[in-house]
Coordinates of C-alpha atoms in Angstrom, one line a residue:
Chain A
M1 CA -4.7 138.1 65.5
S2 CA -5.0 134.0 66.2
D3 CA -5.2 131.9 64.1
A4 CA -7.4 129.4 66.1
P5 CA -10.7 128.4 64.5
V6 CA -14.3 130.2 65.8
T7 CA -16.0 127.2 66.6
W8 CA -20.0 127.3 66.4
A9 CA -22.5 125.0 67.6
V10 CA -25.5 124.4 65.3
R11 CA -28.8 121.8 65.9
L12 CA -30.1 120.1 62.6
E13 CA -32.9 118.8 61.6
Y14 CA -32.7 116.5 59.0
D15 CA -34.9 114.0 56.8
G16 CA -32.0 111.6 55.3
G17 CA -33.9 109.5 53.2
G18 CA -32.0 110.8 50.0
Y19 CA -28.5 110.9 51.3
V20 CA -25.3 108.5 51.7
G21 CA -25.9 109.4 55.7
W22 CA -23.7 112.0 57.6
Q23 CA -20.7 111.3 56.9
K24 CA -18.9 112.5 53.9
Q25 CA -18.3 109.8 51.0
A26 CA -16.9 109.3 47.8
N27 CA -20.2 107.4 46.8
G28 CA -22.5 109.7 46.8
V29 CA -24.2 113.4 48.6
S30 CA -23.9 113.0 52.6
I31 CA -25.6 115.2 54.7
Q32 CA -22.3 116.4 56.3
G33 CA -20.6 117.4 53.0
L34 CA -23.7 119.6 52.5
L35 CA -23.6 121.4 55.8
E36 CA -20.0 122.3 55.2
E37 CA -20.5 123.5 52.0
A38 CA -23.4 125.6 53.1
A39 CA -20.9 126.6 56.0
S40 CA -18.2 127.3 53.7
R41 CA -20.5 129.9 51.1
I42 CA -20.9 132.1 54.3
A43 CA -17.3 132.0 55.2
G44 CA -16.1 133.3 51.9
G45 CA -15.6 129.9 50.5
R46 CA -13.4 129.2 53.2
P47 CA -13.2 124.9 54.5
V48 CA -15.1 125.0 57.3
P49 CA -14.5 121.2 58.9
S50 CA -17.4 119.8 61.2
I51 CA -17.4 117.4 64.0
T52 CA -21.1 115.3 64.6
A53 CA -22.3 114.1 67.7
G54 CA -23.4 111.1 66.5
R55 CA -22.7 110.1 63.2
T56 CA -26.1 108.5 61.3
D57 CA -26.5 106.4 59.0
A58 CA -28.4 106.4 55.7
G59 CA -31.5 107.0 56.0
V60 CA -31.6 108.1 59.2
H61 CA -33.1 111.0 60.3
A62 CA -32.7 113.9 63.2
G63 CA -34.8 116.1 65.1
G64 CA -31.7 117.5 67.2
Q65 CA -28.7 116.4 65.4
V66 CA -25.6 118.2 67.5
I67 CA -22.7 119.7 65.0
Q68 CA -19.5 122.0 65.4
L69 CA -18.5 123.8 62.8
D70 CA -15.1 125.1 63.1
F71 CA -14.8 128.3 60.7
P72 CA -11.7 130.0 59.9
S73 CA -10.4 132.7 62.5
G74 CA -11.9 136.1 62.1
F75 CA -15.2 134.9 61.1
D76 CA -17.6 137.2 63.1
R77 CA -21.4 136.5 62.6
D78 CA -24.3 136.9 65.0
A79 CA -26.5 133.6 65.6
R80 CA -29.0 134.8 63.2
Q81 CA -26.6 135.1 60.5
V82 CA -25.4 131.8 61.2
R83 CA -28.4 129.9 61.1
D84 CA -30.1 132.0 58.1
G85 CA -27.0 132.4 56.0
I86 CA -26.6 128.5 56.3
N87 CA -30.3 127.6 55.9
F88 CA -30.3 129.7 52.8
H89 CA -27.2 127.3 51.4
L90 CA -28.7 124.4 52.1
K91 CA -32.0 124.9 49.8
P92 CA -33.8 122.9 48.6
H93 CA -32.5 120.0 50.9
P94 CA -34.6 118.7 53.6
I95 CA -31.8 120.1 55.9
V96 CA -32.2 123.1 58.5
V97 CA -30.3 124.1 61.2
L98 CA -32.7 125.1 64.0
D99 CA -30.4 127.0 65.9
A100 CA -26.8 128.3 66.3
A101 CA -24.5 129.4 68.7
L102 CA -20.6 130.8 69.7
A103 CA -19.1 127.5 71.5
A104 CA -17.6 128.0 74.5
P105 CA -13.6 127.3 74.7
G106 CA -12.7 123.8 74.7
W107 CA -16.3 122.7 73.5
N108 CA -16.3 119.4 71.6
A109 CA -19.4 118.6 70.0
R110 CA -19.1 114.8 70.2
F111 CA -16.9 114.5 73.5
S112 CA -18.6 117.0 75.2
A113 CA -22.0 115.4 75.0
I114 CA -23.1 113.0 77.8
R115 CA -26.3 111.7 76.2
R116 CA -27.7 111.2 73.1
R117 CA -31.2 110.5 72.2
Y118 CA -32.6 108.4 69.4
R119 CA -36.3 107.5 68.7
Y120 CA -37.7 105.0 66.3
R121 CA -41.4 104.7 65.4
I122 CA -42.9 101.5 64.0
L123 CA -46.0 102.2 61.9
N124 CA -48.3 99.2 63.2
R125 CA -51.3 98.3 61.0
P126 CA -52.0 96.5 57.7
A127 CA -52.1 99.4 55.0
R128 CA -48.3 100.6 54.3
P129 CA -47.6 104.6 55.2
A130 CA -48.7 107.5 53.1
L131 CA -48.6 110.5 55.5
D132 CA -45.2 109.0 57.2
A133 CA -43.5 107.3 54.2
G134 CA -39.7 107.2 54.9
Q135 CA -39.9 107.7 58.4
V136 CA -41.7 104.8 59.8
W137 CA -40.9 101.0 59.6
H138 CA -43.9 99.4 58.3
V139 CA -44.8 96.4 60.6
K140 CA -48.1 94.9 59.6
R141 CA -48.2 92.0 62.2
P142 CA -49.8 93.3 65.3
L143 CA -47.2 94.3 67.8
D144 CA -48.1 94.3 72.0
A145 CA -46.2 97.6 73.2
Q146 CA -46.9 96.6 77.0
A147 CA -44.3 93.1 76.1
M148 CA -42.3 95.7 74.1
H149 CA -41.5 97.9 76.8
E150 CA -40.9 94.8 79.5
G151 CA -38.7 93.4 76.8
A152 CA -36.7 96.9 77.1
Q153 CA -36.2 97.2 80.4
H154 CA -33.8 94.0 80.4
L155 CA -31.3 96.1 78.3
L156 CA -31.1 98.7 80.5
G157 CA -27.7 99.1 82.8
R158 CA -24.5 98.6 82.1
H159 CA -23.9 95.7 79.3
D160 CA -21.2 94.3 76.6
F161 CA -23.8 95.1 74.0
S162 CA -22.3 93.0 71.5
S163 CA -25.6 91.3 70.4
F164 CA -26.5 94.2 69.4
R165 CA -23.5 95.6 67.7
A166 CA -23.0 95.8 64.2
A167 CA -19.9 93.9 62.8
S168 CA -19.2 97.1 60.9
C169 CA -18.3 98.8 64.6
Q170 CA -15.2 101.0 65.2
A171 CA -15.6 101.0 69.2
N172 CA -12.8 99.9 71.1
S173 CA -15.0 98.6 73.3
P174 CA -18.5 96.4 73.4
M175 CA -19.4 97.9 76.8
R176 CA -22.3 100.7 76.7
T177 CA -24.9 101.8 79.2
L178 CA -28.1 102.0 78.8
D179 CA -30.3 104.3 80.7
R180 CA -33.6 104.4 79.1
L181 CA -35.3 102.6 76.4
D182 CA -39.1 102.9 76.7
V183 CA -41.9 101.6 74.2
A184 CA -45.3 103.0 73.7
R185 CA -48.4 102.8 72.0
N186 CA -50.0 106.4 70.3
G187 CA -52.9 105.0 67.5
D188 CA -51.0 103.2 64.6
I189 CA -47.5 104.3 65.9
V190 CA -45.4 102.4 68.2
S191 CA -42.7 104.5 69.4
I192 CA -39.3 103.3 70.9
E193 CA -37.1 106.1 72.4
A194 CA -33.4 105.3 74.0
D195 CA -31.0 107.2 75.9
A196 CA -27.7 106.8 76.5
R197 CA -23.9 108.7 76.7
S198 CA -23.2 106.7 73.3
F199 CA -24.4 103.6 71.2
L200 CA -22.3 101.5 69.1
H201 CA -23.1 100.9 65.6
H202 CA -26.5 100.0 64.9
Q203 CA -27.6 99.5 68.4
V204 CA -30.9 101.0 68.6
R205 CA -31.5 99.1 65.2
N206 CA -30.3 95.9 66.6
M207 CA -32.5 96.7 69.8
V208 CA -35.4 97.6 68.3
G209 CA -35.3 94.5 65.5
S210 CA -35.5 92.2 69.0
L211 CA -38.0 94.0 70.5
Q212 CA -40.8 93.4 67.6
L213 CA -39.8 90.0 67.8
V214 CA -41.3 90.1 71.4
G215 CA -43.9 92.3 70.0
W216 CA -45.5 89.8 68.1
G217 CA -44.8 86.9 70.4
A218 CA -42.0 85.0 68.6
W219 CA -40.1 85.9 71.8
T220 CA -40.9 86.4 75.4
P221 CA -39.9 89.7 77.0
A222 CA -37.1 87.8 78.9
D223 CA -35.9 86.8 75.7
T224 CA -33.9 90.0 75.5
R225 CA -31.9 89.3 78.5
T226 CA -30.9 85.9 76.9
A227 CA -30.1 87.6 73.7
L228 CA -27.7 90.2 75.8
E229 CA -26.1 87.7 77.7
A230 CA -25.0 85.6 74.8
C231 CA -22.8 88.5 73.3
D232 CA -23.5 87.4 69.8
R233 CA -24.8 89.2 67.0
S234 CA -26.6 85.9 66.1
K235 CA -28.5 85.6 68.9
A236 CA -30.1 88.5 68.7
G237 CA -33.2 90.1 66.1
P238 CA -32.8 91.5 62.7
T239 CA -31.2 95.1 62.3
A240 CA -34.9 97.7 61.4
P241 CA -34.2 99.4 58.8
P242 CA -32.9 103.1 59.1
D243 CA -36.2 105.0 58.1
G244 CA -38.3 104.8 61.6
L245 CA -34.9 106.2 63.1
A246 CA -34.4 109.8 64.2
L247 CA -31.5 111.3 66.6
I248 CA -33.7 113.9 68.4
G249 CA -31.6 115.2 71.2
V250 CA -27.7 115.8 72.2
D251 CA -27.1 116.9 75.7
Y252 CA -24.3 118.6 77.4
P253 CA -23.2 119.4 80.7
D254 CA -23.2 123.3 79.9
D255 CA -26.3 123.6 77.1
P256 CA -24.9 125.2 74.4
F257 CA -28.3 126.6 72.8
A258 CA -29.0 128.1 76.0
A259 CA -29.6 131.5 75.7
T260 CA -30.6 131.2 72.3
Chain B
M1 CA -79.8 89.0 39.9
S2 CA -80.0 92.7 40.9
D3 CA -78.0 95.2 39.1
A4 CA -77.8 97.8 42.1
P5 CA -74.1 98.3 42.8
V6 CA -72.4 96.6 45.8
T7 CA -71.7 99.7 47.9
W8 CA -68.0 99.8 50.0
A9 CA -67.1 102.5 52.6
V10 CA -63.2 103.0 52.3
R11 CA -61.3 105.0 54.8
L12 CA -58.2 106.8 53.0
E13 CA -54.6 108.5 53.9
Y14 CA -53.2 110.1 51.5
D15 CA -50.4 112.8 51.0
G16 CA -52.2 115.5 48.8
G17 CA -49.0 117.0 47.3
G18 CA -48.5 115.9 44.0
Y19 CA -52.0 116.0 43.2
V20 CA -54.9 118.2 41.8
G21 CA -56.9 117.5 44.8
W22 CA -59.9 114.5 45.3
Q23 CA -61.6 115.7 42.2
K24 CA -61.1 114.7 38.8
Q25 CA -59.8 117.3 36.9
A26 CA -58.8 117.3 32.7
N27 CA -55.6 119.1 34.1
G28 CA -53.8 116.5 36.4
V29 CA -53.7 113.5 38.4
S30 CA -56.8 113.6 41.1
I31 CA -56.7 111.2 44.4
Q32 CA -60.3 110.2 42.9
G33 CA -59.4 109.2 39.6
L34 CA -55.8 106.7 40.8
L35 CA -58.5 105.2 43.2
E36 CA -61.3 104.7 40.9
E37 CA -58.7 103.0 38.5
A38 CA -57.3 101.2 41.5
A39 CA -61.1 99.9 42.7
S40 CA -61.8 98.8 39.0
R41 CA -58.6 96.5 38.1
I42 CA -60.1 94.8 41.4
A43 CA -63.4 95.0 39.4
G44 CA -62.3 93.3 36.5
G45 CA -61.9 96.2 35.2
R46 CA -65.6 97.4 34.9
P47 CA -66.0 101.1 36.4
V48 CA -66.6 102.2 39.7
P49 CA -67.5 105.6 40.8
S50 CA -67.2 106.7 43.9
I51 CA -68.4 109.7 46.6
T52 CA -66.4 111.4 48.7
A53 CA -67.4 112.7 52.6
G54 CA -65.1 115.6 52.0
R55 CA -63.3 117.3 48.6
T56 CA -60.3 118.0 49.4
D57 CA -58.3 120.6 47.9
A58 CA -54.9 120.6 45.6
G59 CA -52.3 120.1 48.2
V60 CA -54.2 119.1 51.2
H61 CA -54.3 115.7 53.2
A62 CA -56.4 113.2 54.7
G63 CA -55.7 110.7 57.7
G64 CA -59.2 109.8 58.1
Q65 CA -61.2 111.0 54.5
V66 CA -64.3 108.1 53.5
I67 CA -65.2 107.3 50.5
Q68 CA -67.8 105.7 48.8
L69 CA -67.2 103.2 46.0
D70 CA -70.2 101.9 44.1
F71 CA -68.7 98.3 42.5
P72 CA -70.3 96.6 39.6
S73 CA -73.4 94.2 41.1
G74 CA -72.1 90.6 41.8
F75 CA -68.9 92.4 43.0
D76 CA -67.8 89.8 45.8
R77 CA -64.8 90.2 48.3
D78 CA -64.4 90.4 51.6
A79 CA -62.6 93.3 53.6
R80 CA -59.3 92.2 53.5
Q81 CA -59.5 91.5 49.9
V82 CA -61.0 94.9 49.3
R83 CA -58.4 97.0 51.3
D84 CA -55.6 94.9 49.9
G85 CA -56.4 94.9 46.3
I86 CA -56.9 98.7 46.4
N87 CA -53.6 99.3 48.1
F88 CA -51.6 96.7 45.5
H89 CA -53.1 98.8 42.7
L90 CA -52.9 102.5 44.5
K91 CA -48.3 101.7 44.8
P92 CA -46.5 103.8 44.3
H93 CA -48.5 106.9 45.4
P94 CA -49.0 108.0 48.8
I95 CA -52.3 106.4 49.1
V96 CA -53.7 104.1 51.2
V97 CA -56.7 102.7 52.2
L98 CA -56.8 102.2 56.2
D99 CA -60.5 100.3 56.3
A100 CA -63.1 99.0 54.4
A101 CA -66.6 97.5 55.0
L102 CA -69.4 96.7 52.9
A103 CA -71.9 99.6 53.6
A104 CA -75.4 99.4 55.0
P105 CA -78.1 99.7 52.5
G106 CA -78.9 103.3 52.2
W107 CA -75.3 104.6 53.6
N108 CA -74.2 107.8 51.8
A109 CA -70.2 108.6 52.5
R110 CA -71.8 112.3 51.7
F111 CA -75.3 112.7 53.2
S112 CA -75.0 110.2 55.9
A113 CA -72.0 111.7 57.6
I114 CA -72.7 114.2 60.4
R115 CA -69.5 115.5 61.9
R116 CA -66.1 116.1 59.6
R117 CA -63.1 116.8 61.3
Y118 CA -60.3 119.0 60.0
R119 CA -56.6 119.4 61.5
Y120 CA -53.9 122.2 60.3
R121 CA -50.5 122.4 61.8
I122 CA -48.6 125.4 61.4
L123 CA -44.4 125.0 62.4
N124 CA -43.9 127.6 64.1
R125 CA -40.3 128.4 64.2
P126 CA -37.3 130.6 62.3
A127 CA -36.4 128.1 60.3
R128 CA -37.8 126.3 57.3
P129 CA -39.0 122.4 57.5
A130 CA -37.3 119.7 56.8
L131 CA -39.0 116.6 58.4
D132 CA -42.4 117.8 57.9
A133 CA -42.0 119.4 54.7
G134 CA -45.2 119.6 52.4
Q135 CA -47.1 118.9 55.7
V136 CA -47.2 121.9 57.4
W137 CA -47.3 126.1 56.7
H138 CA -44.2 127.5 58.0
V139 CA -45.0 130.5 60.0
K140 CA -41.6 132.5 61.5
R141 CA -43.1 135.3 63.6
P142 CA -43.8 133.9 67.1
L143 CA -47.7 132.9 67.5
D144 CA -49.6 133.1 70.8
A145 CA -51.2 130.1 70.5
Q146 CA -53.5 130.9 74.1
A147 CA -54.8 134.0 72.2
M148 CA -55.1 132.4 68.8
H149 CA -57.5 129.6 70.7
E150 CA -59.7 132.7 72.5
G151 CA -60.0 134.2 69.0
A152 CA -61.4 130.7 67.7
Q153 CA -64.0 130.3 70.3
H154 CA -66.1 133.4 68.7
L155 CA -66.1 131.6 66.0
L156 CA -68.6 128.8 67.1
G157 CA -71.8 128.2 66.7
R158 CA -74.1 128.6 63.9
H159 CA -73.6 131.8 61.9
D160 CA -73.3 132.9 58.3
F161 CA -69.8 132.2 57.2
S162 CA -69.4 134.6 54.6
S163 CA -66.5 136.3 55.4
F164 CA -64.6 132.8 55.5
R165 CA -66.0 131.3 52.3
A166 CA -63.9 131.1 49.4
A167 CA -65.1 132.8 46.1
S168 CA -65.8 129.5 44.2
C169 CA -68.0 128.0 47.0
Q170 CA -71.0 126.2 45.6
A171 CA -72.9 125.5 48.6
N172 CA -76.7 127.4 48.9
S173 CA -76.1 128.9 51.8
P174 CA -73.2 130.3 53.8
M175 CA -74.8 129.1 57.2
R176 CA -72.2 126.7 58.8
T177 CA -72.4 124.9 62.4
L178 CA -69.1 125.3 63.9
D179 CA -68.7 122.8 66.9
R180 CA -65.3 122.7 67.7
L181 CA -62.3 125.1 66.5
D182 CA -59.3 124.4 69.5
V183 CA -55.9 125.6 68.9
A184 CA -53.0 124.6 71.0
R185 CA -49.0 124.3 71.0
N186 CA -47.1 121.4 71.3
G187 CA -43.4 122.8 71.1
D188 CA -42.9 124.0 67.7
I189 CA -46.4 123.1 66.5
V190 CA -49.6 125.2 66.4
S191 CA -52.5 122.8 66.1
I192 CA -55.8 123.9 65.1
E193 CA -58.7 121.2 65.3
A194 CA -62.2 122.0 63.4
D195 CA -65.5 120.0 63.7
A196 CA -68.1 120.6 62.0
R197 CA -71.4 118.6 60.2
S198 CA -70.3 120.7 57.2
F199 CA -67.5 123.4 55.5
L200 CA -67.9 126.1 53.2
H201 CA -64.9 125.9 50.7
H202 CA -61.8 127.1 52.6
Q203 CA -64.0 127.7 55.6
V204 CA -60.8 126.2 57.6
R205 CA -58.1 127.7 55.5
N206 CA -59.4 130.9 55.8
M207 CA -60.1 130.8 59.8
V208 CA -56.3 129.8 60.4
G209 CA -55.4 132.9 58.4
S210 CA -57.3 134.8 60.4
L211 CA -56.4 133.3 64.0
Q212 CA -52.8 133.7 62.5
L213 CA -52.9 137.2 62.9
V214 CA -54.4 137.1 66.2
G215 CA -51.5 134.8 67.0
W216 CA -48.9 137.5 66.0
G217 CA -50.7 140.5 67.6
A218 CA -51.9 141.8 64.4
W219 CA -55.8 141.4 65.5
T220 CA -57.2 141.1 69.0
P221 CA -58.6 138.0 70.0
A222 CA -62.1 139.3 69.6
D223 CA -61.5 140.6 66.1
T224 CA -62.3 137.5 64.6
R225 CA -65.9 137.8 65.6
T226 CA -65.9 141.2 64.2
A227 CA -64.8 139.5 60.7
L228 CA -67.2 137.4 61.0
E229 CA -70.2 139.6 61.7
A230 CA -68.9 141.4 58.5
C231 CA -69.9 138.8 56.2
D232 CA -67.7 139.6 53.9
R233 CA -64.5 137.8 52.8
S234 CA -62.6 141.1 52.1
K235 CA -62.9 141.5 56.2
A236 CA -61.4 138.7 57.0
G237 CA -57.3 136.9 56.9
P238 CA -55.5 135.4 54.2
T239 CA -56.6 131.9 52.8
A240 CA -53.6 129.5 54.7
P241 CA -51.6 127.3 52.3
P242 CA -53.3 124.0 51.4
D243 CA -50.1 122.0 53.0
G244 CA -50.7 122.1 57.2
L245 CA -54.5 120.9 56.0
A246 CA -55.7 117.3 56.7
L247 CA -58.9 115.6 56.7
I248 CA -58.8 113.6 60.1
G249 CA -62.2 112.1 60.7
V250 CA -65.6 112.0 59.0
D251 CA -68.5 110.7 61.9
Y252 CA -71.6 108.9 60.8
P253 CA -74.6 107.6 63.2
D254 CA -73.3 104.0 62.6
D255 CA -69.6 103.6 62.3
P256 CA -69.2 102.0 58.9
F257 CA -66.0 100.9 60.4
A258 CA -67.2 99.6 63.7
A259 CA -66.6 96.0 63.2
T260 CA -63.0 96.5 61.5

């Protein structure tokens, strides 16, 4: 019998509001810590290490996060048992497994991913959020979503995104290819959707912080290009708060959940 | 100087999750109690009685509730001061004034209303809600939204809705005219929207409880008509939980907020 782990892919939804973020840390409760603990409970208490498609920060949410769980060899459950078993042990945390699937040989949640999709939601009205509290960025000044969309288009393509990169970013290169950055208004909500193979740390929140300047007229749409070309974090807008951000999807060449 | 009250209309959003409902009660914190207290704070501590367009039950939410506030004579503020002042004193409760407007003479939040609109949201998937916790009804069995919509159409028009009326209902008559009952699926969410001049107590939740039976096949769409015609609460489905319900709009012949 092989000692190789039995690798599962799980798709997660969570409200990141009360946690230190995805990654395990000494100073608080993490999504990763809770998920690994719940997974361990259905694996006879043995450790179940995880790999994420995208490390979300404290307060950032997920609607379609993908995680790799390496169960100990001999672990034998069906998809429903994995999903429902982990969900049982995750109660009452606002973290749930939406789908679970046995992974194909060689699949890696992080390195096999070819696209991540984030959504950022701004609540644009005078009154603070009640129903969406903790899941939107509240901006009182009226925003012109069409101007924001125009500004966003200047950021598409392969560029040095140093102007939108956190100082703490650990990536080797500031080069990234942004495939989509759409801004649209629906009532009081201004939604920004961003697609790329991968993002720098805080890249989406930093782009949103600049687009918000375009939205209320402090910047012209073309100022986003000037900020990008400066390759200097101090030339771009502020970092938007985590509340409005959610990782909503991760794509792989072969969808691990196609059969679920 | 007249002693007549200075009547304002306010439009409210709230998360009803932590409260005993709209109406003031001895046994807990109500939306009405909190709103009247906040309104009193901007009126020099004098009492500010309120009238609602729709008494929501414990756990029921609002996206467009309309309330009449009768400020003491001599109260003199502009719309922004009323909205922001009340919102300041409502913190940190998930209750906010979206709009405020001085009411036209004779306007009454309850009796002038010609249409109420409610939305009920069902989260239809195996995993419990994380991001929408407290704001949806979680139904695991797969629901056929098209069959539910078909069943809903049998309830349109003027009928005796005794089969969908709570025992506690205080209305004089069980006759109501249902103008719209639309069911549609968007991903894992099945939304039901209901329009009428007025509803009986629990009418929307009781209609949803029956439509859910149609959704998973326990009832045919036409069984909703049989239940309606029985004029007997025991012949209809169960009462859906409050979490999924929100009062999303109230219409008046002249929109009190047209100028805001």
